[in-house]
């Protein structure tokens, strides 16, 4: 059955840290992958996707910000990098990789669950082999966002450029599989988009440019429209299984608490802004799903 939901909705007053909201959203993604890849007669949650099976997930393609960047920022000129200690101290190699975490990203776990690979590599990694390309990569860039101004503030890769890299990726796959098999390969891939936090934290509430242009309600709608167009651009390139991650409670992010909280606790008013944004996003994605995903193999959630 088709699904239409945003994965990171959270109840009023939730004081869960932003990173935990992303991890908790894994359950929704796992259910999404079950719908995308489970075989008739199989168990509810398969441990791996059978290679070559009719409905198997061919690849995991990831777009977004630091929640999804495994190291693309290592290859560009930006201060937004994490390729140094203590980042990576709990990664299997105990070395920093460019991931903004002490270990794996949520999407590494998703790729492992889907039976694709243990880690999702950065697309800009020049050492990638054919097998790594085939099973998926991340185009995400830490510091990016749906608002084109957000990546400019940080000197990182905008979503528009991430789409250009995806087009380049498709061309590389075509040289291996040919046009028709590449089309099938992309249609069986699962695409996950994780962005939006920087638009509020780094952009709207830190730099006055957008606040002078938009009320917060107008800015929320502006972001939703940009998400809509981004999802549509991926759909037009042949992606048929797309998951959009909603925003976390930004009022509970450590950086926000440190810089803006007088009490040392979460700022509920800021988290409420993202709750409202998530509701708008959910409604728009549901409508987009109804208009585009008109068969059992196509899903936008």
Coordinates of C-alpha atoms in Angstrom, one line a residue:
X1 CA 0.0 0.0 0.0
X2 CA 1.3 3.4 -0.9
X3 CA 2.5 5.6 2.0
X4 CA 2.5 9.4 2.2
X5 CA 4.1 10.7 5.4
X6 CA 6.9 12.8 6.6
X7 CA 9.3 10.9 8.8
X8 CA 10.3 13.3 11.5
X9 CA 7.1 14.6 12.9
X10 CA 7.3 15.1 16.7
X11 CA 4.7 15.9 19.4
X12 CA 4.3 19.3 21.0
X13 CA 6.7 19.8 23.9
X14 CA 9.1 17.1 22.8
X15 CA 12.6 17.8 24.3
X16 CA 14.4 15.1 22.3
X17 CA 17.7 16.3 20.9
X18 CA 17.8 16.9 17.2
X19 CA 20.2 14.1 16.5
X20 CA 17.9 11.6 18.3
X21 CA 14.9 12.7 16.2
X22 CA 16.9 11.7 13.1
X23 CA 17.8 8.3 14.6
X24 CA 14.2 7.7 15.7
X25 CA 13.1 8.4 12.1
X26 CA 15.0 5.2 11.0
X27 CA 12.0 3.1 11.9
X28 CA 9.9 5.0 9.3
X29 CA 12.7 4.5 6.7
X30 CA 12.9 0.8 7.6
X31 CA 9.2 0.4 7.0
X32 CA 9.6 2.4 3.8
X33 CA 12.3 -0.1 2.6
X34 CA 10.1 -3.0 3.5
X35 CA 7.4 -1.6 1.2
X36 CA 10.0 -0.9 -1.4
X37 CA 11.8 -4.2 -1.3
X38 CA 10.1 -7.0 0.6
X39 CA 9.2 -10.0 -1.5
X40 CA 5.8 -11.8 -1.5
X41 CA 5.9 -14.5 1.3
X42 CA 8.9 -13.0 3.0
X43 CA 9.3 -12.0 6.6
X44 CA 8.1 -8.6 7.8
X45 CA 11.6 -7.2 8.1
X46 CA 14.2 -9.0 5.9
X47 CA 17.8 -8.9 7.0
X48 CA 19.0 -8.2 3.5
X49 CA 17.5 -7.6 0.1
X50 CA 18.1 -10.6 -2.2
X51 CA 20.4 -9.5 -5.1
X52 CA 18.7 -9.7 -8.5
X53 CA 15.2 -10.1 -7.0
X54 CA 12.4 -8.5 -8.8
X55 CA 11.6 -5.7 -6.3
X56 CA 15.1 -5.3 -4.7
X57 CA 16.5 -1.9 -4.0
X58 CA 19.2 -1.2 -6.5
X59 CA 20.9 1.7 -4.7
X60 CA 20.6 4.3 -2.0
X61 CA 20.9 7.9 -3.1
X62 CA 21.2 10.6 -0.5
X63 CA 20.8 14.3 -0.8
X64 CA 21.0 17.1 1.9
X65 CA 23.1 18.5 4.6
X66 CA 25.5 17.3 7.5
X67 CA 23.0 14.7 8.6
X68 CA 23.7 13.0 5.2
X69 CA 27.2 14.1 4.2
X70 CA 29.7 11.2 4.5
X71 CA 32.6 13.5 3.4
X72 CA 31.8 15.5 0.3
X73 CA 32.9 18.6 2.1
X74 CA 36.4 17.1 2.3
X75 CA 36.7 17.9 -1.4
X76 CA 35.6 21.5 -1.5
X77 CA 36.9 24.8 0.0
X78 CA 34.7 25.4 3.0
X79 CA 35.2 25.7 6.8
X80 CA 32.4 23.3 7.3
X81 CA 34.5 20.1 7.6
X82 CA 34.7 17.3 10.1
X83 CA 37.7 15.3 8.8
X84 CA 39.6 15.6 12.1
X85 CA 39.4 14.2 15.6
X86 CA 37.3 13.6 17.6
X87 CA 35.0 13.0 14.7
X88 CA 35.0 9.3 13.7
X89 CA 36.4 8.0 17.0
X90 CA 33.7 5.3 17.1
X91 CA 33.7 4.7 13.3
X92 CA 34.9 1.1 12.5
X93 CA 38.2 2.5 11.4
X94 CA 38.4 4.9 14.4
X95 CA 39.3 7.7 12.0
X96 CA 37.4 10.8 10.9
X97 CA 35.8 10.4 7.5
X98 CA 34.1 13.8 7.0
X99 CA 30.9 12.6 8.7
X100 CA 29.6 15.0 11.3
X101 CA 29.4 12.3 14.0
X102 CA 31.5 10.1 16.2
X103 CA 30.5 7.0 14.2
X104 CA 28.1 6.2 11.3
X105 CA 25.4 8.3 9.9
X106 CA 21.8 7.1 10.0
X107 CA 22.0 6.5 6.2
X108 CA 24.9 4.1 6.7
X109 CA 22.6 1.9 8.9
X110 CA 19.8 2.2 6.2
X111 CA 22.2 1.0 3.5
X112 CA 23.3 -1.9 5.7
X113 CA 19.7 -2.8 6.4
X114 CA 18.8 -2.8 2.7
X115 CA 21.7 -5.2 2.1
X116 CA 23.5 -2.8 -0.2
X117 CA 26.7 -1.9 1.7
X118 CA 28.0 -1.0 5.2
X119 CA 28.6 2.7 4.5
X120 CA 27.3 5.2 2.0
X121 CA 30.3 6.9 0.3
X122 CA 30.6 10.5 -0.7
X123 CA 30.1 11.0 -4.4
X124 CA 33.1 13.3 -4.7
X125 CA 35.4 10.6 -3.3
X126 CA 37.8 10.0 -6.2
X127 CA 38.6 6.5 -5.0
X128 CA 35.1 5.2 -5.7
X129 CA 34.9 2.0 -7.7
X130 CA 32.1 0.8 -10.0
X131 CA 30.5 -1.4 -7.3
X132 CA 30.3 1.6 -4.9
X133 CA 28.7 3.8 -7.6
X134 CA 26.2 1.1 -8.5
X135 CA 24.9 0.6 -5.0
X136 CA 24.5 4.2 -4.2
X137 CA 26.3 7.3 -3.0
X138 CA 25.6 10.5 -1.0
X139 CA 25.6 13.9 -2.8
X140 CA 24.9 15.7 0.5
X141 CA 27.0 18.6 1.7
X142 CA 27.2 19.7 5.4
X143 CA 25.8 23.2 5.8
X144 CA 23.5 23.0 2.8
X145 CA 19.7 23.6 2.7
X146 CA 16.6 24.1 0.6
X147 CA 17.0 27.9 0.5
X148 CA 19.7 28.7 -2.1
X149 CA 21.1 31.4 0.3
X150 CA 21.9 28.8 3.0
X151 CA 24.8 27.0 1.1
X152 CA 26.1 30.3 -0.1
X153 CA 26.5 31.5 3.5
X154 CA 28.6 28.4 4.3
X155 CA 30.4 28.0 1.0
X156 CA 29.0 24.4 0.5
X157 CA 27.3 22.5 -2.2
X158 CA 23.7 23.7 -3.0
X159 CA 21.0 21.2 -3.7
X160 CA 20.9 22.4 -7.3
X161 CA 24.5 21.3 -7.7
X162 CA 23.7 18.0 -5.9
X163 CA 21.2 17.4 -8.7
X164 CA 23.9 18.2 -11.3
X165 CA 26.1 15.6 -9.6
X166 CA 23.3 13.2 -9.8
X167 CA 22.9 13.7 -13.5
X168 CA 26.6 13.1 -13.8
X169 CA 26.2 9.9 -11.7
X170 CA 23.4 8.7 -14.1
X171 CA 25.8 9.2 -17.1
X172 CA 28.5 7.2 -15.4
X173 CA 26.0 4.4 -14.7
X174 CA 24.9 4.5 -18.4
X175 CA 28.4 3.8 -19.5
X176 CA 28.2 0.6 -17.4
X177 CA 24.7 -0.6 -18.0
X178 CA 23.4 1.2 -21.0
X179 CA 20.4 3.6 -21.2
X180 CA 17.6 1.1 -20.6
X181 CA 19.1 -0.8 -17.7
X182 CA 20.2 2.5 -16.2
X183 CA 16.6 3.7 -16.2
X184 CA 15.5 0.6 -14.5
X185 CA 18.3 0.8 -12.0
X186 CA 17.4 4.4 -11.0
X187 CA 13.7 3.5 -10.8
X188 CA 14.6 0.8 -8.2
X189 CA 16.8 3.1 -6.2
X190 CA 15.6 4.6 -2.9
X191 CA 16.3 8.3 -2.6
X192 CA 16.4 10.0 0.8
X193 CA 16.5 13.8 1.3
X194 CA 17.6 15.2 4.6
X195 CA 17.9 19.0 4.9
X196 CA 16.2 22.1 6.3
X197 CA 17.8 22.6 9.7
X198 CA 20.4 25.0 8.4
X199 CA 17.8 27.0 6.7
X200 CA 16.3 27.9 10.1
X201 CA 19.4 27.8 12.4
X202 CA 22.2 29.1 10.2
X203 CA 20.1 31.3 7.8
X204 CA 16.8 32.7 9.0
X205 CA 17.5 33.1 12.7
X206 CA 21.2 34.1 12.4
X207 CA 21.5 36.2 9.3
X208 CA 18.9 39.0 8.9
X209 CA 18.5 38.8 5.1
X210 CA 15.6 36.4 5.0
X211 CA 13.9 37.9 8.0
X212 CA 13.7 41.2 6.2
X213 CA 12.1 39.4 3.2
X214 CA 9.7 36.9 4.8
X215 CA 7.7 36.4 8.0
X216 CA 8.4 33.0 9.5
X217 CA 5.1 31.7 8.0
X218 CA 6.2 32.9 4.6
X219 CA 9.6 31.4 5.0
X220 CA 8.2 28.1 5.9
X221 CA 6.1 28.1 2.8
X222 CA 9.1 29.2 0.7
X223 CA 11.0 26.2 1.9
X224 CA 8.2 23.8 1.2
X225 CA 7.9 25.1 -2.3
X226 CA 11.7 24.5 -2.8
X227 CA 11.3 21.0 -1.4
X228 CA 8.5 20.4 -3.8
X229 CA 10.6 21.5 -6.8
X230 CA 13.6 19.5 -5.6
X231 CA 11.5 16.3 -5.3
X232 CA 10.0 16.9 -8.7
X233 CA 13.4 17.4 -10.3
X234 CA 14.5 14.0 -8.9
X235 CA 11.3 12.4 -10.2
X236 CA 11.9 13.9 -13.6
X237 CA 15.3 12.2 -13.6
X238 CA 13.7 8.8 -13.1
X239 CA 13.7 8.3 -9.3
X240 CA 10.5 6.5 -8.2
X241 CA 11.1 5.9 -4.5
X242 CA 11.7 9.1 -2.6
X243 CA 11.6 9.8 1.2
X244 CA 11.8 13.3 2.6
X245 CA 13.0 13.7 6.1
X246 CA 11.2 16.4 8.1
X247 CA 13.0 18.8 10.4
X248 CA 14.1 18.0 14.0
X249 CA 13.2 20.1 17.1
X250 CA 15.8 22.8 16.4
X251 CA 15.2 24.4 19.8
X252 CA 16.9 21.3 21.4
X253 CA 20.0 21.4 19.2
X254 CA 23.1 21.8 21.4
X255 CA 24.3 24.9 19.4
X256 CA 21.0 26.6 19.8
X257 CA 20.8 25.8 23.5
X258 CA 24.4 27.1 24.0
X259 CA 23.9 30.4 22.1
X260 CA 20.2 31.2 22.6
X261 CA 18.8 29.5 25.8
X262 CA 18.9 31.5 29.0
X263 CA 17.7 28.5 31.0
X264 CA 20.1 25.9 29.5
X265 CA 17.1 23.9 28.2
X266 CA 15.3 23.5 24.9
X267 CA 13.6 26.6 23.3
X268 CA 10.1 25.3 22.6
X269 CA 9.2 28.3 20.4
X270 CA 11.9 27.4 17.9
X271 CA 11.0 23.8 17.9
X272 CA 7.4 24.8 17.2
X273 CA 8.5 26.6 14.1
X274 CA 9.8 23.4 12.6
X275 CA 6.7 21.4 13.8
X276 CA 4.6 23.9 11.8
X277 CA 6.9 23.5 8.8
X278 CA 6.7 19.7 9.0
X279 CA 3.0 19.9 8.9
X280 CA 3.1 22.0 5.8
X281 CA 5.7 19.8 4.3
X282 CA 3.6 16.7 5.0
X283 CA 0.6 18.1 3.3
X284 CA 2.6 19.1 0.2
X285 CA 4.4 15.7 0.0
X286 CA 1.1 13.9 0.3
X287 CA -0.3 15.9 -2.6
X288 CA 2.8 15.4 -4.7
X289 CA 2.6 11.7 -4.0
X290 CA -1.0 11.6 -5.2
X291 CA -0.2 13.5 -8.4
X292 CA 2.9 11.6 -9.4
X293 CA 3.2 8.2 -7.7
X294 CA 0.3 6.5 -9.4
X295 CA 1.5 2.9 -9.3
X296 CA 2.6 0.3 -6.7
X297 CA 6.3 0.7 -7.5
X298 CA 6.3 4.5 -7.1
X299 CA 6.4 6.1 -3.6
X300 CA 7.0 9.6 -2.3
X301 CA 6.9 9.7 1.5

